[in-house]
Amino acid sequence: MMLSLRIHQQMLSYSYDLGIFEQVVRSYAEGHLPVSELRGPDYPVLGEHFSPILALLTPFYMLWPSPMLLLVAQALLIAISVVPLTFWARRALGDEAAAFIGVSYGLSWGIAAAVGFDFHEVAFAAPLLAFSLTALGENRSRTAVFWVLPLVLIKEDLGLMVAVIGIIIACRGERKLGFLTIAYGLGATALEMLVIMPALAPSDSYFHFSWLSSSGGNGPGDLLYRYTIGLITPQQKITTLLLLLSPTLFLALRSPLLWVALPTVLWRFASNLSSHWDTFGHYSLVLMPIVFAAFIDALRKRRARKGSVRRYTVGAAAICLLLLPHFPMWKIIQASTWRTDPRIAVAHSMMSQIPDGATVQTSNQLGPHLTGRTSVSLLGYFSSRPDPQWIMVDTWVTPDRRWPLNAFQERSLLDNARARGYRTVDAREGFVLLSR
């Protein structure tokens, strides 16, 4: 929690995605279906990702209308997910093993990457999956199903995970419950992707199918490649897969619970968007409870060999600690994280000149500091509403954080805005504020 809040305070969070999610929750608080100006004028967000569960944040947002609420909520949801896994490990393996597993999961790289990159709706999935897989591992099938029913309200593809849980239950002999769960998961995903979302989307189709298409078409040869060799090439995919399993010393492979991760791994590695293959951001957050639940399940079958359990749990903790410096959570012990750049006060001083309710275009990092009280879009983004009342940019942003414009394009847009009648209201410490 502290790290996420600190990243935001340092103006290192992004309009894509923290600003978008605040606009979604703000929409619910204002009493209408969610739209995001950052995605486009009155863009219906449920047409891009089906995440009505975000409405649960509405009463809290009405009390604290800030993007920091979302970051706190995400931290709490992840923290809750530690509880069922740790207590299951305690019941099955003892206090020592539970302590190591709880620490390993809490410090795992998938969680570290997620908390270091804004807020995402899949944070709601972490505790639900943790409770469900714990129940499934303890042969409490009805309870397991109960916990995953809401997954279909978090993100449209998570119904496929529900279906896999149904398959596991059916294979254990509870066929009626298993088949009902399979039908629920597949039916919800089909309904959302093929009916609800196309009806809401500006394109009249499910946008993210485009990530599974290619310029070469989707013929039999292309599909065969995508779901065979294409799942392990380029090397980036193998690296991510190895990192997913390495915190469990690959013991998770011995548990059928790991199959629940398969739908997410398949669509990510079949995608033509390279960020889906990587360890960056929130994409692996939903996989961490599955991997560690499979780890506990596999260790439970080895509990007669106490020395073996100890070696695995200590090894898991060691690997998670070794990986941690490569992910954002490591910033929490770095002195630079807790130093405040004087430019931040300047930025807030300039933003205070923008009145509530105004339309404004900003740099990516400035947007989340204005989405709670203005109508924010992104400067230079192809679908941004034209001619905002205000423009504010940080011209000193480092190249690795620039998006969607490079420095030359940004200067050109600012010059063009001035030529069209915008005046410079303020310009200090690399920040430029224009108004018309």
Tab-separated table of N, CA, C and O in Angstrom, residues 176-262:
chain	number	residue	atom	x	y	z
A	176	LYS	N	-22.415	-33.415	-11.510
A	176	LYS	CA	-23.475	-32.418	-11.660
A	176	LYS	C	-22.955	-31.022	-11.314
A	176	LYS	O	-23.147	-30.070	-12.097
A	177	LEU	N	-22.304	-30.890	-10.173
A	177	LEU	CA	-21.752	-29.596	-9.773
A	177	LEU	C	-20.688	-29.141	-10.762
A	177	LEU	O	-20.631	-27.966	-11.143
A	178	GLY	N	-19.862	-30.076	-11.206
A	178	GLY	CA	-18.800	-29.735	-12.150
A	178	GLY	C	-19.347	-29.228	-13.471
A	178	GLY	O	-18.911	-28.181	-13.981
A	179	PHE	N	-20.322	-29.939	-14.025
A	179	PHE	CA	-20.884	-29.527	-15.315
A	179	PHE	C	-21.640	-28.211	-15.210
A	179	PHE	O	-21.611	-27.386	-16.126
A	180	LEU	N	-22.332	-27.993	-14.096
A	180	LEU	CA	-23.014	-26.712	-13.897
A	180	LEU	C	-22.009	-25.558	-13.833
A	180	LEU	O	-22.248	-24.475	-14.384
A	181	THR	N	-20.896	-25.810	-13.172
A	181	THR	CA	-19.851	-24.777	-13.066
A	181	THR	C	-19.218	-24.498	-14.422
A	181	THR	O	-18.970	-23.346	-14.784
A	182	ILE	N	-18.969	-25.551	-15.187
A	182	ILE	CA	-18.431	-25.384	-16.543
A	182	ILE	C	-19.394	-24.556	-17.390
A	182	ILE	O	-18.992	-23.601	-18.074
A	183	ALA	N	-20.668	-24.907	-17.341
A	183	ALA	CA	-21.668	-24.192	-18.145
A	183	ALA	C	-21.768	-22.731	-17.720
A	183	ALA	O	-21.888	-21.830	-18.574
A	184	TYR	N	-21.699	-22.488	-16.428
A	184	TYR	CA	-21.766	-21.110	-15.922
A	184	TYR	C	-20.575	-20.294	-16.416
A	184	TYR	O	-20.736	-19.177	-16.925
A	185	GLY	N	-19.367	-20.839	-16.288
A	185	GLY	CA	-18.170	-20.113	-16.702
A	185	GLY	C	-18.136	-19.840	-18.191
A	185	GLY	O	-17.908	-18.705	-18.620
A	186	LEU	N	-18.367	-20.874	-18.992
A	186	LEU	CA	-18.337	-20.706	-20.447
A	186	LEU	C	-19.494	-19.832	-20.920
A	186	LEU	O	-19.333	-18.987	-21.815
A	187	GLY	N	-20.671	-20.033	-20.324
A	187	GLY	CA	-21.829	-19.248	-20.725
A	187	GLY	C	-21.659	-17.774	-20.425
A	187	GLY	O	-22.001	-16.916	-21.257
A	188	ALA	N	-21.126	-17.463	-19.251
A	188	ALA	CA	-20.917	-16.065	-18.879
A	188	ALA	C	-19.903	-15.404	-19.798
A	188	ALA	O	-20.097	-14.270	-20.261
A	189	THR	N	-18.812	-16.111	-20.088
A	189	THR	CA	-17.794	-15.548	-20.976
A	189	THR	C	-18.354	-15.320	-22.378
A	189	THR	O	-18.128	-14.266	-22.985
A	190	ALA	N	-19.094	-16.283	-22.902
A	190	ALA	CA	-19.689	-16.135	-24.235
A	190	ALA	C	-20.688	-14.981	-24.267
A	190	ALA	O	-20.714	-14.175	-25.208
A	191	LEU	N	-21.519	-14.882	-23.236
A	191	LEU	CA	-22.510	-13.812	-23.173
A	191	LEU	C	-21.842	-12.447	-23.138
A	191	LEU	O	-22.263	-11.512	-23.839
A	192	GLU	N	-20.789	-12.335	-22.349
A	192	GLU	CA	-20.100	-11.044	-22.219
A	192	GLU	C	-19.354	-10.673	-23.493
A	192	GLU	O	-19.456	-9.545	-23.980
A	193	MET	N	-18.584	-11.620	-24.038
A	193	MET	CA	-17.752	-11.317	-25.197
A	193	MET	C	-18.540	-11.179	-26.498
A	193	MET	O	-18.174	-10.381	-27.365
A	194	LEU	N	-19.605	-11.945	-26.623
A	194	LEU	CA	-20.309	-12.010	-27.911
A	194	LEU	C	-21.610	-11.220	-27.947
A	194	LEU	O	-22.124	-10.938	-29.035
A	195	VAL	N	-22.147	-10.849	-26.780
A	195	VAL	CA	-23.439	-10.154	-26.758
A	195	VAL	C	-23.341	-8.812	-26.045
A	195	VAL	O	-23.540	-7.749	-26.654
A	196	ILE	N	-23.033	-8.838	-24.754
A	196	ILE	CA	-23.093	-7.612	-23.943
A	196	ILE	C	-22.067	-6.588	-24.397
A	196	ILE	O	-22.405	-5.426	-24.679
A	197	MET	N	-20.807	-6.994	-24.486
A	197	MET	CA	-19.747	-6.040	-24.801
A	197	MET	C	-19.848	-5.498	-26.230
A	197	MET	O	-19.688	-4.296	-26.437
A	198	PRO	N	-20.115	-6.339	-27.238
A	198	PRO	CA	-20.325	-5.760	-28.576
A	198	PRO	C	-21.476	-4.764	-28.622
A	198	PRO	O	-21.429	-3.782	-29.376
A	199	ALA	N	-22.519	-5.000	-27.814
A	199	ALA	CA	-23.652	-4.073	-27.804
A	199	ALA	C	-23.266	-2.718	-27.213
A	199	ALA	O	-23.843	-1.694	-27.569
A	200	LEU	N	-22.267	-2.711	-26.334
A	200	LEU	CA	-21.844	-1.475	-25.684
A	200	LEU	C	-20.654	-0.816	-26.374
A	200	LEU	O	-20.451	0.400	-26.249
A	201	ALA	N	-19.864	-1.599	-27.084
A	201	ALA	CA	-18.623	-1.085	-27.669
A	201	ALA	C	-18.900	-0.215	-28.891
A	201	ALA	O	-19.795	-0.520	-29.693
A	202	PRO	N	-18.128	0.861	-29.070
A	202	PRO	CA	-18.288	1.691	-30.266
A	202	PRO	C	-18.060	0.925	-31.563
A	202	PRO	O	-18.646	1.245	-32.593
A	203	SER	N	-17.218	-0.120	-31.506
A	203	SER	CA	-16.896	-0.887	-32.715
A	203	SER	C	-17.911	-1.982	-33.008
A	203	SER	O	-17.795	-2.685	-34.022
A	204	ASP	N	-18.897	-2.172	-32.101
A	204	ASP	CA	-19.907	-3.230	-32.243
A	204	ASP	C	-19.304	-4.630	-32.254
A	204	ASP	O	-19.867	-5.561	-32.826
A	205	SER	N	-18.132	-4.776	-31.638
A	205	SER	CA	-17.498	-6.087	-31.554
A	205	SER	C	-16.627	-6.122	-30.307
A	205	SER	O	-16.386	-5.091	-29.671
A	206	TYR	N	-16.157	-7.323	-29.969
A	206	TYR	CA	-15.255	-7.460	-28.831
A	206	TYR	C	-13.850	-7.087	-29.279
A	206	TYR	O	-13.198	-7.813	-30.026
A	207	PHE	N	-13.392	-5.933	-28.821
A	207	PHE	CA	-12.152	-5.342	-29.319
A	207	PHE	C	-10.948	-6.267	-29.160
A	207	PHE	O	-10.084	-6.350	-30.040
A	208	HIS	N	-10.867	-6.971	-28.040
A	208	HIS	CA	-9.635	-7.700	-27.726
A	208	HIS	C	-9.454	-8.972	-28.540
A	208	HIS	O	-8.395	-9.601	-28.452
A	209	PHE	N	-10.439	-9.345	-29.329
A	209	PHE	CA	-10.191	-10.420	-30.293
A	209	PHE	C	-9.095	-10.024	-31.283
A	209	PHE	O	-8.440	-10.869	-31.881
A	210	SER	N	-8.912	-8.721	-31.458
A	210	SER	CA	-7.900	-8.258	-32.410
A	210	SER	C	-6.498	-8.673	-31.992
A	210	SER	O	-5.602	-8.806	-32.831
A	211	TRP	N	-6.275	-8.857	-30.661
A	211	TRP	CA	-4.941	-9.287	-30.217
A	211	TRP	C	-4.644	-10.716	-30.647
A	211	TRP	O	-3.487	-11.140	-30.648
A	212	LEU	N	-5.682	-11.476	-30.978
A	212	LEU	CA	-5.491	-12.861	-31.389
A	212	LEU	C	-5.502	-13.032	-32.895
A	212	LEU	O	-5.479	-14.145	-33.407
A	213	SER	N	-5.543	-11.894	-33.600
A	213	SER	CA	-5.477	-11.938	-35.062
A	213	SER	C	-4.096	-11.490	-35.493
A	213	SER	O	-3.295	-11.016	-34.706
A	214	SER	N	-3.796	-11.636	-36.768
A	214	SER	CA	-2.493	-11.217	-37.285
A	214	SER	C	-2.637	-10.777	-38.729
A	214	SER	O	-3.626	-11.062	-39.388
A	215	SER	N	-1.626	-10.072	-39.186
A	215	SER	CA	-1.654	-9.598	-40.572
A	215	SER	C	-1.660	-10.753	-41.560
A	215	SER	O	-2.108	-10.638	-42.688
A	216	GLY	N	-1.184	-11.908	-41.096
A	216	GLY	CA	-1.163	-13.071	-41.967
A	216	GLY	C	-2.463	-13.838	-42.002
A	216	GLY	O	-2.573	-14.861	-42.654
A	217	GLY	N	-3.455	-13.344	-41.252
A	217	GLY	CA	-4.755	-14.006	-41.245
A	217	GLY	C	-4.863	-15.005	-40.119
A	217	GLY	O	-3.953	-15.195	-39.319
A	218	ASN	N	-6.007	-15.675	-40.058
A	218	ASN	CA	-6.266	-16.663	-39.012
A	218	ASN	C	-6.637	-18.007	-39.616
A	218	ASN	O	-7.552	-18.688	-39.157
A	219	GLY	N	-5.940	-18.388	-40.654
A	219	GLY	CA	-6.179	-19.683	-41.261
A	219	GLY	C	-5.640	-20.813	-40.406
A	219	GLY	O	-5.027	-20.592	-39.361
A	220	PRO	N	-5.841	-22.053	-40.836
A	220	PRO	CA	-5.389	-23.207	-40.044
A	220	PRO	C	-3.902	-23.161	-39.726
A	220	PRO	O	-3.492	-23.491	-38.610
A	221	GLY	N	-3.083	-22.735	-40.697
A	221	GLY	CA	-1.647	-22.679	-40.456
A	221	GLY	C	-1.279	-21.672	-39.391
A	221	GLY	O	-0.441	-21.940	-38.517
A	222	ASP	N	-1.937	-20.505	-39.436
A	222	ASP	CA	-1.658	-19.466	-38.447
A	222	ASP	C	-2.092	-19.912	-37.061
A	222	ASP	O	-1.362	-19.747	-36.076
A	223	LEU	N	-3.279	-20.513	-36.960
A	223	LEU	CA	-3.773	-20.976	-35.669
A	223	LEU	C	-2.891	-22.087	-35.110
A	223	LEU	O	-2.609	-22.132	-33.904
A	224	LEU	N	-2.452	-23.008	-35.988
A	224	LEU	CA	-1.573	-24.092	-35.545
A	224	LEU	C	-0.274	-23.531	-34.992
A	224	LEU	O	0.204	-23.964	-33.927
A	225	TYR	N	0.287	-22.530	-35.681
A	225	TYR	CA	1.530	-21.923	-35.210
A	225	TYR	C	1.322	-21.227	-33.874
A	225	TYR	O	2.115	-21.390	-32.942
A	226	ARG	N	0.235	-20.452	-33.770
A	226	ARG	CA	-0.019	-19.667	-32.553
A	226	ARG	C	-0.119	-20.553	-31.322
A	226	ARG	O	0.350	-20.183	-30.249
A	227	TYR	N	-0.766	-21.697	-31.460
A	227	TYR	CA	-1.029	-22.528	-30.298
A	227	TYR	C	-0.072	-23.720	-30.195
A	227	TYR	O	-0.346	-24.670	-29.457
A	228	THR	N	1.040	-23.649	-30.907
A	228	THR	CA	2.116	-24.639	-30.728
A	228	THR	C	3.426	-23.880	-30.534
A	228	THR	O	3.714	-23.426	-29.437
A	229	ILE	N	4.175	-23.714	-31.596
A	229	ILE	CA	5.460	-23.010	-31.508
A	229	ILE	C	5.274	-21.571	-31.034
A	229	ILE	O	6.092	-21.040	-30.266
A	230	GLY	N	4.191	-20.944	-31.449
A	230	GLY	CA	3.963	-19.554	-31.083
A	230	GLY	C	3.740	-19.335	-29.604
A	230	GLY	O	3.865	-18.206	-29.112
A	231	LEU	N	3.402	-20.384	-28.865
A	231	LEU	CA	3.204	-20.239	-27.421
A	231	LEU	C	4.514	-20.177	-26.652
A	231	LEU	O	4.522	-19.794	-25.470
A	232	ILE	N	5.605	-20.562	-27.287
A	232	ILE	CA	6.894	-20.556	-26.587
A	232	ILE	C	7.940	-19.696	-27.301
A	232	ILE	O	9.107	-19.693	-26.925
A	233	THR	N	7.534	-18.998	-28.333
A	233	THR	CA	8.437	-18.064	-29.008
A	233	THR	C	7.740	-16.715	-29.123
A	233	THR	O	6.527	-16.647	-29.321
A	234	PRO	N	8.468	-15.614	-28.982
A	234	PRO	CA	9.902	-15.542	-28.718
A	234	PRO	C	10.260	-15.946	-27.285
A	234	PRO	O	9.379	-16.278	-26.485
A	235	GLN	N	11.543	-15.875	-26.958
A	235	GLN	CA	12.069	-16.362	-25.689
A	235	GLN	C	11.400	-15.701	-24.489
A	235	GLN	O	11.321	-16.283	-23.405
A	236	GLN	N	10.917	-14.478	-24.664
A	236	GLN	CA	10.250	-13.740	-23.593
A	236	GLN	C	9.135	-14.563	-22.945
A	236	GLN	O	8.918	-14.495	-21.730
A	237	LYS	N	8.426	-15.365	-23.734
A	237	LYS	CA	7.337	-16.176	-23.197
A	237	LYS	C	7.877	-17.289	-22.298
A	237	LYS	O	7.307	-17.572	-21.234
A	238	ILE	N	8.942	-17.917	-22.723
A	238	ILE	CA	9.551	-18.973	-21.903
A	238	ILE	C	10.052	-18.389	-20.593
A	238	ILE	O	9.897	-18.986	-19.521
A	239	THR	N	10.656	-17.204	-20.652
A	239	THR	CA	11.149	-16.558	-19.436
A	239	THR	C	10.014	-16.308	-18.455
A	239	THR	O	10.129	-16.596	-17.254
A	240	THR	N	8.908	-15.785	-18.956
A	240	THR	CA	7.753	-15.533	-18.083
A	240	THR	C	7.226	-16.834	-17.494
A	240	THR	O	6.901	-16.899	-16.299
A	241	LEU	N	7.137	-17.880	-18.300
A	241	LEU	CA	6.635	-19.164	-17.817
A	241	LEU	C	7.550	-19.743	-16.742
A	241	LEU	O	7.078	-20.246	-15.707
A	242	LEU	N	8.852	-19.634	-16.956
A	242	LEU	CA	9.804	-20.129	-15.953
A	242	LEU	C	9.695	-19.338	-14.656
A	242	LEU	O	9.754	-19.909	-13.555
A	243	LEU	N	9.514	-18.036	-14.787
A	243	LEU	CA	9.393	-17.211	-13.587
A	243	LEU	C	8.088	-17.497	-12.840
A	243	LEU	O	8.029	-17.380	-11.618
A	244	LEU	N	7.040	-17.849	-13.571
A	244	LEU	CA	5.789	-18.206	-12.908
A	244	LEU	C	5.945	-19.441	-12.023
A	244	LEU	O	5.383	-19.515	-10.927
A	245	LEU	N	6.702	-20.403	-12.492
A	245	LEU	CA	6.821	-21.668	-11.780
A	245	LEU	C	8.002	-21.718	-10.816
A	245	LEU	O	7.988	-22.509	-9.859
A	246	SER	N	9.005	-20.881	-11.036
A	246	SER	CA	10.218	-20.961	-10.224
A	246	SER	C	9.999	-20.699	-8.736
A	246	SER	O	10.678	-21.313	-7.908
A	247	PRO	N	9.071	-19.814	-8.321
A	247	PRO	CA	8.889	-19.638	-6.871
A	247	PRO	C	8.428	-20.908	-6.155
A	247	PRO	O	8.536	-20.989	-4.924
A	248	THR	N	7.909	-21.868	-6.883
A	248	THR	CA	7.481	-23.137	-6.277
A	248	THR	C	8.497	-24.244	-6.552
A	248	THR	O	8.204	-25.408	-6.277
A	249	LEU	N	9.649	-23.877	-7.063
A	249	LEU	CA	10.658	-24.841	-7.481
A	249	LEU	C	10.046	-25.885	-8.410
A	249	LEU	O	10.404	-27.057	-8.384
A	250	PHE	N	9.074	-25.438	-9.206
A	250	PHE	CA	8.382	-26.230	-10.228
A	250	PHE	C	7.533	-27.352	-9.645
A	250	PHE	O	6.979	-28.161	-10.381
A	251	LEU	N	7.390	-27.391	-8.315
A	251	LEU	CA	6.560	-28.419	-7.697
A	251	LEU	C	5.076	-28.200	-8.009
A	251	LEU	O	4.283	-29.147	-7.993
A	252	ALA	N	4.682	-26.963	-8.318
A	252	ALA	CA	3.284	-26.685	-8.652
A	252	ALA	C	2.805	-27.506	-9.841
A	252	ALA	O	1.599	-27.764	-9.979
A	253	LEU	N	3.733	-27.928	-10.691
A	253	LEU	CA	3.366	-28.735	-11.860
A	253	LEU	C	2.732	-30.067	-11.461
A	253	LEU	O	2.071	-30.710	-12.274
A	254	ARG	N	2.908	-30.491	-10.212
A	254	ARG	CA	2.381	-31.778	-9.764
A	254	ARG	C	0.947	-31.680	-9.233
A	254	ARG	O	0.400	-32.685	-8.777
A	255	SER	N	0.362	-30.493	-9.283
A	255	SER	CA	-1.003	-30.333	-8.783
A	255	SER	C	-1.961	-30.003	-9.921
A	255	SER	O	-1.662	-29.144	-10.763
A	256	PRO	N	-3.134	-30.627	-9.925
A	256	PRO	CA	-4.126	-30.286	-10.957
A	256	PRO	C	-4.667	-28.865	-10.805
A	256	PRO	O	-5.255	-28.329	-11.751
A	257	LEU	N	-4.474	-28.249	-9.658
A	257	LEU	CA	-4.949	-26.876	-9.472
A	257	LEU	C	-4.260	-25.907	-10.427
A	257	LEU	O	-4.822	-24.861	-10.755
A	258	LEU	N	-3.075	-26.255	-10.878
A	258	LEU	CA	-2.345	-25.381	-11.793
A	258	LEU	C	-3.071	-25.217	-13.122
A	258	LEU	O	-2.879	-24.216	-13.822
A	259	TRP	N	-3.938	-26.177	-13.460
A	259	TRP	CA	-4.676	-26.078	-14.722
A	259	TRP	C	-5.562	-24.838	-14.767
A	259	TRP	O	-5.916	-24.363	-15.850
A	260	VAL	N	-5.927	-24.302	-13.620
A	260	VAL	CA	-6.786	-23.115	-13.586
A	260	VAL	C	-6.089	-21.921	-14.247
A	260	VAL	O	-6.734	-21.023	-14.773
A	261	ALA	N	-4.768	-21.929	-14.250
A	261	ALA	CA	-4.009	-20.836	-14.867
A	261	ALA	C	-3.963	-20.939	-16.385
A	261	ALA	O	-3.612	-19.960	-17.063
A	262	LEU	N	-4.302	-22.095	-16.930
A	262	LEU	CA	-4.086	-22.342	-18.357
A	262	LEU	C	-4.800	-21.348	-19.274
A	262	LEU	O	-4.175	-20.850	-20.231
